[in-house]
Every structure is written in structure tokens, then in C-alpha cells.
Amino acid sequence: MKKLNLLLILLFAGFSNIFAQSVTLEKGKEFEIEAHTVTNTADNQNDYKYTFWFKAGDRDGVNTIFDCKLVKVVYAEKFTRYSFANSILNTDTVRGFRLNTTTSLLPLALLHQPLKVTIGPHGEFLSVTGFDEAIQDAITRWMLKDDIANQLKDNSKYFPKDVIGSLFLPLPQQRIAYKSEWSSPNTRYKVTAINGALLYITTTGIKVPDSQGDDVSGNIVFNEVTGLTEQLQNSSPSKIEIAIDGKKQLLPVFYRRQTVRYGAEKHLPDTAWINMVVKTHTAFGKAFKSGTEMDSVKVQRYLKAHDDAFANDEYYAVIKLRLLQGSGDYIKYSHQLMKTPTRFIKDEESHLFNKFNSILDSSAQSAYEVARYMYKQPGFNGLIQQSYAQSFLTFDIDDMLKDDGFRKNMQEKNMSDEDARKMIAEENKKRLAGNSTARQLLELLHNDKDPLMQQKINALYLWEKANSADDAGVLNKTASAFMNMDDAYMKQGNGGRYALLVYKLLINAKKETAAKALLVKTIQNLERYTADTLNTNRFADQNILAYAYYLQYTRAKLTDSVKALQYLSKAAQYSPYNSKEKAYASFYDRVFLHSKEGYRDEFIERLFNNGDEQQALAIFADHINAEPVSLDEMQKIYQQHIPGKSFADFFKAKVLDSWQAAPVFTLKGLDGKDYALADFKNKWLVLDFWGTWCAPCRGEMPDINTFNQEINDGKHNGITFMSIACRDNETNVKAYFEASKFNLPAAMADANIEKLYGISSYPSKVIISPDGKMLPLKFGDDWRAIVQRFNEVVPAN
């Protein structure tokens, strides 16, 4: 009997050692664990706070089974360089969340999904069930694209063990007590104090990749009765300075805190809203696609089913506009845009832009309200300078008098130049008088008290007032205002454009002295702005400067031919040399000023006529590089002025040799083959940088496919083509090509090629010569005609 009792005691003692410090909560007991982890790097901060609910269930031998749910997620993913990508999420107050990255999808997919977690007798994570089913359910529910679904699955691989498993303390085989020490694979533990059921433990030796190899140390408070970690806090010793919300802070590279709360709180996430946000994110989902294109029928069906549920929701209102616009239903988009409160689209530049233009003719006050939401955003300058300012355009009298058709009409009516000037001036007055809403808006904008608004509007306001007034005193005051305008007003308000327009008004009013002074002052300003490499508009300013010197040239050519040629040289010098210098905004400046994109061709002609052949040929080569579409015209000029010499020899020696060497690359093709620059040696190559996400890229793709088919058919010997899909994925590109029946040599961009080739917009074309030198083209250039002409002048080997 004694022997049996001793055996029972030994067995009981053994079980006591096993279970004494494992989780010992009664079946049905609930608790929540909140784990807060922050990692800081030079580029971003990731701040994650997960709250898990657990309910103790049955035991499986020595293991404990818990019902488990992720009940709350609070995180902030902040990028110091790209604020547009920041994501901030609190699932208890989820409305207002903006889905910017795929990082958000995993916690949203798991939220309140039932899981079962098995924990071993020593706190070790053994398994979880229901996890894969929750991920697949989210993929199906949200109709995620295949590549996004695969990303979600990849992101979820380590979540159960690394996140859920880390909530429990790994224990040694023996019972822990004061001064007990033990180790897990990456961490050393030591009990330093005991207070009743609470054991105080220090930790050292955790290695975190982002911690630069530092040992992360900390403290744990462990409850040996419940077997749960009551508190945990550890961090890396190294710190890093990062910018959070515009303020620099010195923070640990790694920080973690964990707490337990017994019982359960109510967490009621708005799952319907979450599902709407993810499902309508067209970059992630395929719910509204038929093949690779948006399907307006699917969009309308979805909106009809959800309009009532989200009738007054700001986010849904924006999503609705995006879906209507993306599906090409522009009539319904415009109608919905007018119904949407402007405050709902306060951060949506494209919608604000469209709404402004839609209501401009009907309500100055409403347009002003839109402008007030937009004026601090980058797109406001384009809205004012490229769109709204055209409301005040009038006929340029001098340009009209030079027009052949207009002069023929004058002759038929026996009209003198003076009579024609008066007629055009009267027509301009009528145009200005008829645009009352735009002028009312200009007054509202001008009277706005915000200094930034004043800077952006002042130059336009001054010119419009001078342009519409008969009073010579107004023109004099306007000229004086531009003479004394400070740099902030000139730069923010595109003052160079309007100063030259006022110059023309002074010329028409025969105020030569004031006109000359204003032109000189404007040139001085523009030269400073162009020389300032920190000026983001310097190339647009440079284009205006070229025209300002051309105006100097036209003033001087009748009285001082030497000085005139110097001015024309300056106009040629500041004319754009490449696509980068052909600023987009310059197109609109030319519309207002009636200027040209460049003056190099006219300067070349003058040099040839003056007998300066060498300088003419140097500038001649620059002009071909800047305007390759003008090759035919340049060849005619060359042969006219230098008969008997080979244009092809000149082209090879002066044009092709001036090109930069094309960077070497090797890219993986859609067909699985590697494509390298060397594969195209001794042929003319066109590289096309594009993406399936880019509407203009897709718009030109049928013509590209036709051109490539002509290459395959032997119609363009010596020319090859390569499509490079950028910021895209292979699945999307293959699906797009298959749906569109395109047969193109295509490769996926790597991490470097766009940077190597200086690609900043899409689509972009780069021509590479047979000897491996490159010429980037500007968007809109007829690249097919250019490469064919290059191949005719210098045929590939």
C-alpha cells in the first residue's frame, strides 16, 4: 500500500511540474492579449497593435486548446519619403481608413474570424486551425486579383507562429523559481524577483534584423497561476532619428510591449464598410473587370446594391466617382460629381479639377469654394494656369495681322491695318465682356486674404485687368506692378507669362519705353529662376525666357543686326534640348504667348546666311537631338547650305556620337527568356516603358502591336522593338496580352532599369542606335517615323 501511494505521489509530482506553469485557466475563461510592436528605419515607421481574444477550451492531453479571434487592429505605417502611401487603421473606428498598401489586407482578412490555437505544456505554439480558411474566404469575398491573393498568402505564412505564438512565454522543462535561468533559440531568461504569483523576468539576446544586430533586452511579468504573461516590454539599445508627422524624433529601432486583460471587451468592427473598401479597390480586386478592362455593367450593379447602405459616407462617395470614371461612364460620373459635396473630395485633386471646370460657367461662388479646397495642392497651379486662365484669352492682334487667311480677308474688304486692329480689339472686348462668371471668380480669388492664394492669382489678375481696360493709366500701373513684383508672386503666379503679355499690351499701346524696361526686367528675373536648380518650374521658366529673348531679337533686327543675332543666339540657347526640358506647362504658355517651342532652327538659318558654318553645324546637331521629328527639314537645310557633303556622315559624326551610351541591362521576358541589350547590337532598337495600369499606354498598344507585326513581316529591316512593363507584375501583363491578342517581345522591369534610363513618365520611348547609344523621346513624338528615318539615314548593319 505504501508502495502504491509513493507511486501516486511521484506521478502527481511529475504532472505538477508539467502543468504548474502552463496555462491553467478553467474551461470557458476568457482573456485578451494586446501586443504592440514598433520598428523604425530611416525610410518608415511600422507601428502595429494587435488585440487577440482567447477562450480556454478542452485539453488535448498535456496541450491546451483555445478559441481565438483577432478582435482589434491599430496600426500606422508611415513613410518619411512618400506620405501618400501612409496607412493608418483602427478597426474599432474603421471609417476614414484609406487602403494604400497590401499590408492592411492580412489583419482585415483575419478580423473576427474563428480560429483554434493549440499551446503546449511549456508555452510552445503547436498549431492553429481555421487560419488558411479565413485567408481564402477573404480572397473570395473581396475578389482579389491573383497576384494580390498570392501576396496575401505569402504575408500570412509566418503570422500564426510569429505573432500568435509570440504571445505565450516559452518555459523550460523544470519549474521556474527565483534566479531560474533558461534559454530559447534566440533569448536568455532570468527570474530576478517574485511577488506572490508574479515572477519578474529579464530577457536578453533577442536578435531583430532591423535593430542592426543589437541585443534587444527587456522585462516580463509572468503569472505562474494562470500561466500568462501579464506584461512584457523590450527594446533595442540603438536609436534612430526619423520624421513622424513632420517632426524629427529619436526613437528605438525596435520596441515591443504586451499586456493581458482578463475577461473580454466588445469590439464591433464595421465589416460591411471594410468589405466595401477592399472590394472597390481596383488595384487589388477584379470585381469590376471583364478581362483586363473595367465593366460598366458590373459597376452599376454594385453601386445599385450599396448606395443605400453608404448613402452619406464620404469614402464611398469618392469610390463611387472613381468607379464611374474608371468604367468610362463619363455622363453618370459628371452627374454624380455635381451631387457630391465638395468637402467629400477635398483630397481628390482630379475630382476637384473636374468639378471646378464643370461649374465655372454657372457659379463663380461654387467654383471659388472648390478652389479654396485645392489651392494648397500641387494641381492648383495647373488648374489656374492651364485651364481657368484660358477664360481670358483674346486674339493676338499682331499674330492675326500676320495670318495669310486673315490678310486675304482684309484685302477683300479693303480694310487697312489700322481698321483691322480696331476690329480685333472690339472683338476682344466682346469676348471679355461675355465671360462674366470667370471674371467674378477672379475677383473672389483676388480678394481672398490668404497670402499663398494672393501669390498664385495676382499676376493673372493684373494682366486680365489691363487687358480688359481702356484706361491707359491701368496699363501703366500694371507695368509698374510687374516691374516691382517680388519673386514669390512671380514664381507662384507664373509671372513670366503675364509680364510678357503685358509687354505686348504696351507695344500695341505704343508705349515703347515702358515695354522695353519691362522686357529687360522680365529677362533678368527669368534668368535667375532658370539658373536655380531648386526651382521645380525652371524648365517652364526657361522656355518663356527663350521667347523673351526672341522678342528682344524682333525689336533689334531692324536697327542693330549684330545685337539682334546675339539675342537670337540666347533664344536658341534657352530653347529646350531634350524631352526633360520641354516642360508640360510650356505648351499652355505658348498658347497664351503665341510663341514657338524653340528658336534653334531660325538661329541656324541666320548663321548659315552669315557664313558661320561650324557654329551652325554644332547647333544644327543639337536641334536634331532636341527635335528628331524635324530630321527631314534639317536634312533639306543641310543639303541647301552644304551641297556635295554627305548628310549621313554628318549625322553619324555629330548627332549619333553626341548620344549617351545606353545602360546595359538583362531582363526576364514573359516567355521565360533573358533579354539583354547586347542581343540587339547592330540594329535600331525602340524600348517602350509602360504598364497595364497606364491608360495612355494601353491606348497606343494596338498601334505598337501592329508596328511589331510589320517588323516580324520584314517591313522594317534593321529595326527591333522591346516592351518593358514597369511597376507591374507578370500575371497582369500576360492576361492583358492574351485578352488583347497582342504578340510583342516583352520583359518585366527590374529594380534598376527605370532609374538607369531616367524614366519618370509613362509611356516613354527610348531609341537605341546600332552601336548602343540612346536618345530619349518626349511623349507625343512620332517614334515610328523617327526610328524609320534614322534607319534610312544610317542603315543598321
PDB file of C-alpha atoms in Angstrom, residues 556-766:
ATOM      1  CA  ALA A 556      16.557  94.824 -82.602  1.00  0.00           C
ATOM      2  CA  LYS A 557      16.738  93.161 -86.021  1.00  0.00           C
ATOM      3  CA  LEU A 558      15.647  96.288 -87.930  1.00  0.00           C
ATOM      4  CA  THR A 559      18.061  98.630 -86.181  1.00  0.00           C
ATOM      5  CA  ASP A 560      21.059  96.615 -84.931  1.00  0.00           C
ATOM      6  CA  SER A 561      21.774  93.343 -86.756  1.00  0.00           C
ATOM      7  CA  VAL A 562      24.745  92.413 -84.511  1.00  0.00           C
ATOM      8  CA  LYS A 563      22.773  92.814 -81.301  1.00  0.00           C
ATOM      9  CA  ALA A 564      19.795  91.093 -82.901  1.00  0.00           C
ATOM     10  CA  LEU A 565      21.883  87.999 -83.677  1.00  0.00           C
ATOM     11  CA  GLN A 566      23.120  87.954 -80.084  1.00  0.00           C
ATOM     12  CA  TYR A 567      19.529  87.963 -78.828  1.00  0.00           C
ATOM     13  CA  LEU A 568      18.565  85.200 -81.268  1.00  0.00           C
ATOM     14  CA  SER A 569      21.557  83.192 -80.040  1.00  0.00           C
ATOM     15  CA  LYS A 570      20.205  83.496 -76.498  1.00  0.00           C
ATOM     16  CA  ALA A 571      16.750  82.413 -77.694  1.00  0.00           C
ATOM     17  CA  ALA A 572      18.357  79.336 -79.281  1.00  0.00           C
ATOM     18  CA  GLN A 573      20.476  78.688 -76.179  1.00  0.00           C
ATOM     19  CA  TYR A 574      17.426  78.598 -73.882  1.00  0.00           C
ATOM     20  CA  SER A 575      15.299  76.562 -76.302  1.00  0.00           C
ATOM     21  CA  PRO A 576      14.752  73.018 -74.952  1.00  0.00           C
ATOM     22  CA  TYR A 577      17.439  70.485 -75.853  1.00  0.00           C
ATOM     23  CA  ASN A 578      15.655  67.305 -74.761  1.00  0.00           C
ATOM     24  CA  SER A 579      12.319  65.947 -73.608  1.00  0.00           C
ATOM     25  CA  LYS A 580      13.104  66.799 -69.971  1.00  0.00           C
ATOM     26  CA  GLU A 581      13.448  70.498 -70.825  1.00  0.00           C
ATOM     27  CA  LYS A 582      10.199  70.505 -72.792  1.00  0.00           C
ATOM     28  CA  ALA A 583       8.119  71.234 -69.723  1.00  0.00           C
ATOM     29  CA  TYR A 584       4.463  70.202 -69.962  1.00  0.00           C
ATOM     30  CA  ALA A 585       3.309  73.618 -68.732  1.00  0.00           C
ATOM     31  CA  SER A 586       5.176  75.284 -71.604  1.00  0.00           C
ATOM     32  CA  PHE A 587       2.525  74.135 -74.057  1.00  0.00           C
ATOM     33  CA  TYR A 588      -0.005  76.403 -72.326  1.00  0.00           C
ATOM     34  CA  ASP A 589       2.483  79.267 -72.124  1.00  0.00           C
ATOM     35  CA  ARG A 590       2.846  79.018 -75.892  1.00  0.00           C
ATOM     36  CA  VAL A 591      -0.941  79.115 -76.301  1.00  0.00           C
ATOM     37  CA  PHE A 592      -1.045  82.419 -74.420  1.00  0.00           C
ATOM     38  CA  LEU A 593       2.123  83.961 -75.817  1.00  0.00           C
ATOM     39  CA  HIS A 594       1.831  82.623 -79.387  1.00  0.00           C
ATOM     40  CA  SER A 595       5.438  81.551 -79.062  1.00  0.00           C
ATOM     41  CA  LYS A 596       7.328  78.590 -80.508  1.00  0.00           C
ATOM     42  CA  GLU A 597       8.816  75.591 -78.720  1.00  0.00           C
ATOM     43  CA  GLY A 598      12.300  76.536 -79.874  1.00  0.00           C
ATOM     44  CA  TYR A 599      14.280  79.039 -81.918  1.00  0.00           C
ATOM     45  CA  ARG A 600      17.311  76.961 -82.799  1.00  0.00           C
ATOM     46  CA  ASP A 601      16.190  76.396 -86.391  1.00  0.00           C
ATOM     47  CA  GLU A 602      15.862  80.121 -87.060  1.00  0.00           C
ATOM     48  CA  PHE A 603      19.257  80.769 -85.488  1.00  0.00           C
ATOM     49  CA  ILE A 604      20.824  78.051 -87.637  1.00  0.00           C
ATOM     50  CA  GLU A 605      19.370  79.640 -90.751  1.00  0.00           C
ATOM     51  CA  ARG A 606      20.790  83.026 -89.772  1.00  0.00           C
ATOM     52  CA  LEU A 607      24.226  81.535 -89.087  1.00  0.00           C
ATOM     53  CA  PHE A 608      24.355  79.791 -92.437  1.00  0.00           C
ATOM     54  CA  ASN A 609      23.329  83.015 -94.125  1.00  0.00           C
ATOM     55  CA  ASN A 610      26.076  84.856 -92.221  1.00  0.00           C
ATOM     56  CA  GLY A 611      28.677  82.248 -93.281  1.00  0.00           C
ATOM     57  CA  ASP A 612      29.394  80.788 -89.792  1.00  0.00           C
ATOM     58  CA  GLU A 613      29.242  77.170 -90.906  1.00  0.00           C
ATOM     59  CA  GLN A 614      30.961  75.454 -87.919  1.00  0.00           C
ATOM     60  CA  GLN A 615      28.831  77.077 -85.261  1.00  0.00           C
ATOM     61  CA  ALA A 616      25.761  76.492 -87.380  1.00  0.00           C
ATOM     62  CA  LEU A 617      26.520  72.752 -87.659  1.00  0.00           C
ATOM     63  CA  ALA A 618      27.101  72.393 -83.895  1.00  0.00           C
ATOM     64  CA  ILE A 619      23.736  73.961 -83.119  1.00  0.00           C
ATOM     65  CA  PHE A 620      22.275  72.037 -86.048  1.00  0.00           C
ATOM     66  CA  ALA A 621      23.145  68.730 -84.321  1.00  0.00           C
ATOM     67  CA  ASP A 622      21.676  69.948 -81.039  1.00  0.00           C
ATOM     68  CA  HIS A 623      18.461  70.848 -82.787  1.00  0.00           C
ATOM     69  CA  ILE A 624      18.110  67.361 -84.320  1.00  0.00           C
ATOM     70  CA  ASN A 625      18.570  65.790 -80.886  1.00  0.00           C
ATOM     71  CA  ALA A 626      16.012  68.158 -79.382  1.00  0.00           C
ATOM     72  CA  GLU A 627      13.551  67.779 -82.269  1.00  0.00           C
ATOM     73  CA  PRO A 628      14.173  64.420 -84.005  1.00  0.00           C
ATOM     74  CA  VAL A 629      10.821  64.773 -85.777  1.00  0.00           C
ATOM     75  CA  SER A 630      12.383  67.651 -87.739  1.00  0.00           C
ATOM     76  CA  LEU A 631      15.022  65.402 -89.352  1.00  0.00           C
ATOM     77  CA  ASP A 632      13.609  65.755 -92.886  1.00  0.00           C
ATOM     78  CA  GLU A 633      13.551  69.541 -92.588  1.00  0.00           C
ATOM     79  CA  MET A 634      17.070  69.621 -91.135  1.00  0.00           C
ATOM     80  CA  GLN A 635      18.380  67.418 -93.941  1.00  0.00           C
ATOM     81  CA  LYS A 636      16.964  69.810 -96.527  1.00  0.00           C
ATOM     82  CA  ILE A 637      18.565  72.806 -94.784  1.00  0.00           C
ATOM     83  CA  TYR A 638      21.907  70.952 -94.595  1.00  0.00           C
ATOM     84  CA  GLN A 639      21.884  69.988 -98.266  1.00  0.00           C
ATOM     85  CA  GLN A 640      20.838  73.511 -99.239  1.00  0.00           C
ATOM     86  CA  HIS A 641      23.695  75.186 -97.377  1.00  0.00           C
ATOM     87  CA  ILE A 642      26.372  72.474 -97.681  1.00  0.00           C
ATOM     88  CA  PRO A 643      25.877  70.864-101.084  1.00  0.00           C
ATOM     89  CA  GLY A 644      28.105  67.971-102.059  1.00  0.00           C
ATOM     90  CA  LYS A 645      28.669  66.717 -98.488  1.00  0.00           C
ATOM     91  CA  SER A 646      27.081  63.618 -97.027  1.00  0.00           C
ATOM     92  CA  PHE A 647      24.305  64.301 -94.524  1.00  0.00           C
ATOM     93  CA  ALA A 648      24.647  60.689 -93.315  1.00  0.00           C
ATOM     94  CA  ASP A 649      28.315  61.283 -92.441  1.00  0.00           C
ATOM     95  CA  PHE A 650      27.382  64.446 -90.560  1.00  0.00           C
ATOM     96  CA  PHE A 651      24.561  62.601 -88.759  1.00  0.00           C
ATOM     97  CA  LYS A 652      26.898  59.809 -87.613  1.00  0.00           C
ATOM     98  CA  ALA A 653      29.749  62.089 -86.598  1.00  0.00           C
ATOM     99  CA  LYS A 654      27.877  64.942 -84.933  1.00  0.00           C
ATOM    100  CA  VAL A 655      24.468  63.593 -83.923  1.00  0.00           C
ATOM    101  CA  LEU A 656      24.871  59.902 -83.042  1.00  0.00           C
ATOM    102  CA  ASP A 657      28.263  60.424 -81.398  1.00  0.00           C
ATOM    103  CA  SER A 658      26.719  63.019 -79.071  1.00  0.00           C
ATOM    104  CA  TRP A 659      24.272  60.483 -77.624  1.00  0.00           C
ATOM    105  CA  GLN A 660      24.942  58.815 -74.277  1.00  0.00           C
ATOM    106  CA  ALA A 661      25.772  55.120 -74.131  1.00  0.00           C
ATOM    107  CA  ALA A 662      22.668  53.070 -73.347  1.00  0.00           C
ATOM    108  CA  PRO A 663      22.937  51.385 -69.919  1.00  0.00           C
ATOM    109  CA  VAL A 664      23.455  47.640 -70.044  1.00  0.00           C
ATOM    110  CA  PHE A 665      20.523  45.510 -68.878  1.00  0.00           C
ATOM    111  CA  THR A 666      19.333  41.912 -68.668  1.00  0.00           C
ATOM    112  CA  LEU A 667      15.605  41.412 -68.091  1.00  0.00           C
ATOM    113  CA  LYS A 668      13.347  38.394 -67.769  1.00  0.00           C
ATOM    114  CA  GLY A 669      10.889  38.120 -70.656  1.00  0.00           C
ATOM    115  CA  LEU A 670       7.287  36.955 -70.454  1.00  0.00           C
ATOM    116  CA  ASP A 671       8.380  33.942 -72.477  1.00  0.00           C
ATOM    117  CA  GLY A 672      10.863  32.970 -69.752  1.00  0.00           C
ATOM    118  CA  LYS A 673      13.930  34.018 -71.769  1.00  0.00           C
ATOM    119  CA  ASP A 674      16.505  36.601 -70.723  1.00  0.00           C
ATOM    120  CA  TYR A 675      16.750  39.739 -72.869  1.00  0.00           C
ATOM    121  CA  ALA A 676      19.960  41.769 -72.785  1.00  0.00           C
ATOM    122  CA  LEU A 677      20.986  44.984 -74.524  1.00  0.00           C
ATOM    123  CA  ALA A 678      23.717  43.052 -76.332  1.00  0.00           C
ATOM    124  CA  ASP A 679      21.039  40.944 -78.073  1.00  0.00           C
ATOM    125  CA  PHE A 680      20.036  43.988 -80.145  1.00  0.00           C
ATOM    126  CA  LYS A 681      23.506  45.050 -81.266  1.00  0.00           C
ATOM    127  CA  ASN A 682      23.821  46.323 -84.848  1.00  0.00           C
ATOM    128  CA  LYS A 683      20.111  47.148 -85.069  1.00  0.00           C
ATOM    129  CA  TRP A 684      17.959  50.129 -84.250  1.00  0.00           C
ATOM    130  CA  LEU A 685      16.036  49.354 -81.065  1.00  0.00           C
ATOM    131  CA  VAL A 686      12.926  51.026 -79.645  1.00  0.00           C
ATOM    132  CA  LEU A 687      12.404  50.492 -75.916  1.00  0.00           C
ATOM    133  CA  ASP A 688       8.868  51.108 -74.690  1.00  0.00           C
ATOM    134  CA  PHE A 689       8.453  51.715 -70.937  1.00  0.00           C
ATOM    135  CA  TRP A 690       4.812  51.201 -69.990  1.00  0.00           C
ATOM    136  CA  GLY A 691       2.387  49.408 -67.644  1.00  0.00           C
ATOM    137  CA  THR A 692      -1.047  47.807 -67.777  1.00  0.00           C
ATOM    138  CA  TRP A 693      -2.139  50.353 -65.135  1.00  0.00           C
ATOM    139  CA  CYS A 694      -1.389  53.256 -67.513  1.00  0.00           C
ATOM    140  CA  ALA A 695      -4.363  54.303 -69.691  1.00  0.00           C
ATOM    141  CA  PRO A 696      -2.279  56.185 -72.346  1.00  0.00           C
ATOM    142  CA  CYS A 697      -0.002  53.126 -72.561  1.00  0.00           C
ATOM    143  CA  ARG A 698      -2.932  50.819 -73.254  1.00  0.00           C
ATOM    144  CA  GLY A 699      -4.360  53.343 -75.687  1.00  0.00           C
ATOM    145  CA  GLU A 700      -1.358  53.134 -78.014  1.00  0.00           C
ATOM    146  CA  MET A 701      -0.726  49.408 -77.577  1.00  0.00           C
ATOM    147  CA  PRO A 702      -2.784  48.287 -80.629  1.00  0.00           C
ATOM    148  CA  ASP A 703      -0.639  50.518 -82.898  1.00  0.00           C
ATOM    149  CA  ILE A 704       2.513  49.213 -81.221  1.00  0.00           C
ATOM    150  CA  ASN A 705       1.391  45.638 -81.818  1.00  0.00           C
ATOM    151  CA  THR A 706       0.746  46.450 -85.487  1.00  0.00           C
ATOM    152  CA  PHE A 707       4.212  48.008 -85.863  1.00  0.00           C
ATOM    153  CA  ASN A 708       5.839  44.999 -84.235  1.00  0.00           C
ATOM    154  CA  GLN A 709       3.924  42.679 -86.556  1.00  0.00           C
ATOM    155  CA  GLU A 710       5.276  44.695 -89.501  1.00  0.00           C
ATOM    156  CA  ILE A 711       8.779  44.146 -88.097  1.00  0.00           C
ATOM    157  CA  ASN A 712       8.077  40.407 -87.935  1.00  0.00           C
ATOM    158  CA  ASP A 713       6.818  40.519 -91.519  1.00  0.00           C
ATOM    159  CA  GLY A 714      10.101  42.085 -92.673  1.00  0.00           C
ATOM    160  CA  LYS A 715       8.755  45.560 -93.485  1.00  0.00           C
ATOM    161  CA  HIS A 716      11.266  47.364 -91.249  1.00  0.00           C
ATOM    162  CA  ASN A 717      14.613  45.661 -91.733  1.00  0.00           C
ATOM    163  CA  GLY A 718      17.188  46.784 -89.209  1.00  0.00           C
ATOM    164  CA  ILE A 719      14.611  47.848 -86.568  1.00  0.00           C
ATOM    165  CA  THR A 720      13.645  45.918 -83.423  1.00  0.00           C
ATOM    166  CA  PHE A 721      11.249  46.595 -80.589  1.00  0.00           C
ATOM    167  CA  MET A 722      11.169  45.692 -76.895  1.00  0.00           C
ATOM    168  CA  SER A 723       8.318  46.342 -74.473  1.00  0.00           C
ATOM    169  CA  ILE A 724       9.298  46.779 -70.797  1.00  0.00           C
ATOM    170  CA  ALA A 725       6.421  46.546 -68.300  1.00  0.00           C
ATOM    171  CA  CYS A 726       7.118  48.812 -65.321  1.00  0.00           C
ATOM    172  CA  ARG A 727       5.625  48.819 -61.811  1.00  0.00           C
ATOM    173  CA  ASP A 728       3.547  45.844 -62.886  1.00  0.00           C
ATOM    174  CA  ASN A 729       3.508  42.084 -62.475  1.00  0.00           C
ATOM    175  CA  GLU A 730       3.848  39.238 -64.896  1.00  0.00           C
ATOM    176  CA  THR A 731       0.333  37.898 -64.276  1.00  0.00           C
ATOM    177  CA  ASN A 732      -1.320  41.190 -65.224  1.00  0.00           C
ATOM    178  CA  VAL A 733       0.810  41.678 -68.333  1.00  0.00           C
ATOM    179  CA  LYS A 734       0.237  38.137 -69.599  1.00  0.00           C
ATOM    180  CA  ALA A 735      -3.509  38.429 -69.004  1.00  0.00           C
ATOM    181  CA  TYR A 736      -3.617  41.776 -70.822  1.00  0.00           C
ATOM    182  CA  PHE A 737      -1.656  40.455 -73.809  1.00  0.00           C
ATOM    183  CA  GLU A 738      -3.790  37.298 -74.024  1.00  0.00           C
ATOM    184  CA  ALA A 739      -7.086  39.203 -73.771  1.00  0.00           C
ATOM    185  CA  SER A 740      -5.965  41.733 -76.408  1.00  0.00           C
ATOM    186  CA  LYS A 741      -4.272  39.108 -78.615  1.00  0.00           C
ATOM    187  CA  PHE A 742      -1.009  41.063 -78.620  1.00  0.00           C
ATOM    188  CA  ASN A 743       2.186  39.348 -79.702  1.00  0.00           C
ATOM    189  CA  LEU A 744       5.047  41.534 -78.511  1.00  0.00           C
ATOM    190  CA  PRO A 745       8.551  40.874 -77.203  1.00  0.00           C
ATOM    191  CA  ALA A 746       8.018  41.965 -73.601  1.00  0.00           C
ATOM    192  CA  ALA A 747      10.058  41.882 -70.410  1.00  0.00           C
ATOM    193  CA  MET A 748       9.407  42.846 -66.816  1.00  0.00           C
ATOM    194  CA  ALA A 749      11.294  45.846 -65.428  1.00  0.00           C
ATOM    195  CA  ASP A 750      13.728  45.112 -62.613  1.00  0.00           C
ATOM    196  CA  ALA A 751      14.543  47.436 -59.704  1.00  0.00           C
ATOM    197  CA  ASN A 752      17.105  49.451 -61.698  1.00  0.00           C
ATOM    198  CA  ILE A 753      16.242  49.875 -65.350  1.00  0.00           C
ATOM    199  CA  GLU A 754      13.807  52.793 -64.995  1.00  0.00           C
ATOM    200  CA  LYS A 755      16.375  54.705 -62.965  1.00  0.00           C
ATOM    201  CA  LEU A 756      19.194  53.847 -65.382  1.00  0.00           C
ATOM    202  CA  TYR A 757      17.196  55.159 -68.340  1.00  0.00           C
ATOM    203  CA  GLY A 758      15.800  58.179 -66.492  1.00  0.00           C
ATOM    204  CA  ILE A 759      12.178  57.143 -66.912  1.00  0.00           C
ATOM    205  CA  SER A 760       9.792  59.382 -64.974  1.00  0.00           C
ATOM    206  CA  SER A 761       6.567  59.190 -67.004  1.00  0.00           C
ATOM    207  CA  TYR A 762       4.667  56.544 -68.920  1.00  0.00           C
ATOM    208  CA  PRO A 763       4.623  55.622 -71.694  1.00  0.00           C
ATOM    209  CA  SER A 764       8.202  56.591 -72.561  1.00  0.00           C
ATOM    210  CA  LYS A 765      10.147  55.639 -75.662  1.00  0.00           C
ATOM    211  CA  VAL A 766      13.929  55.414 -75.972  1.00  0.00           C
TER     212      VAL A 766
END
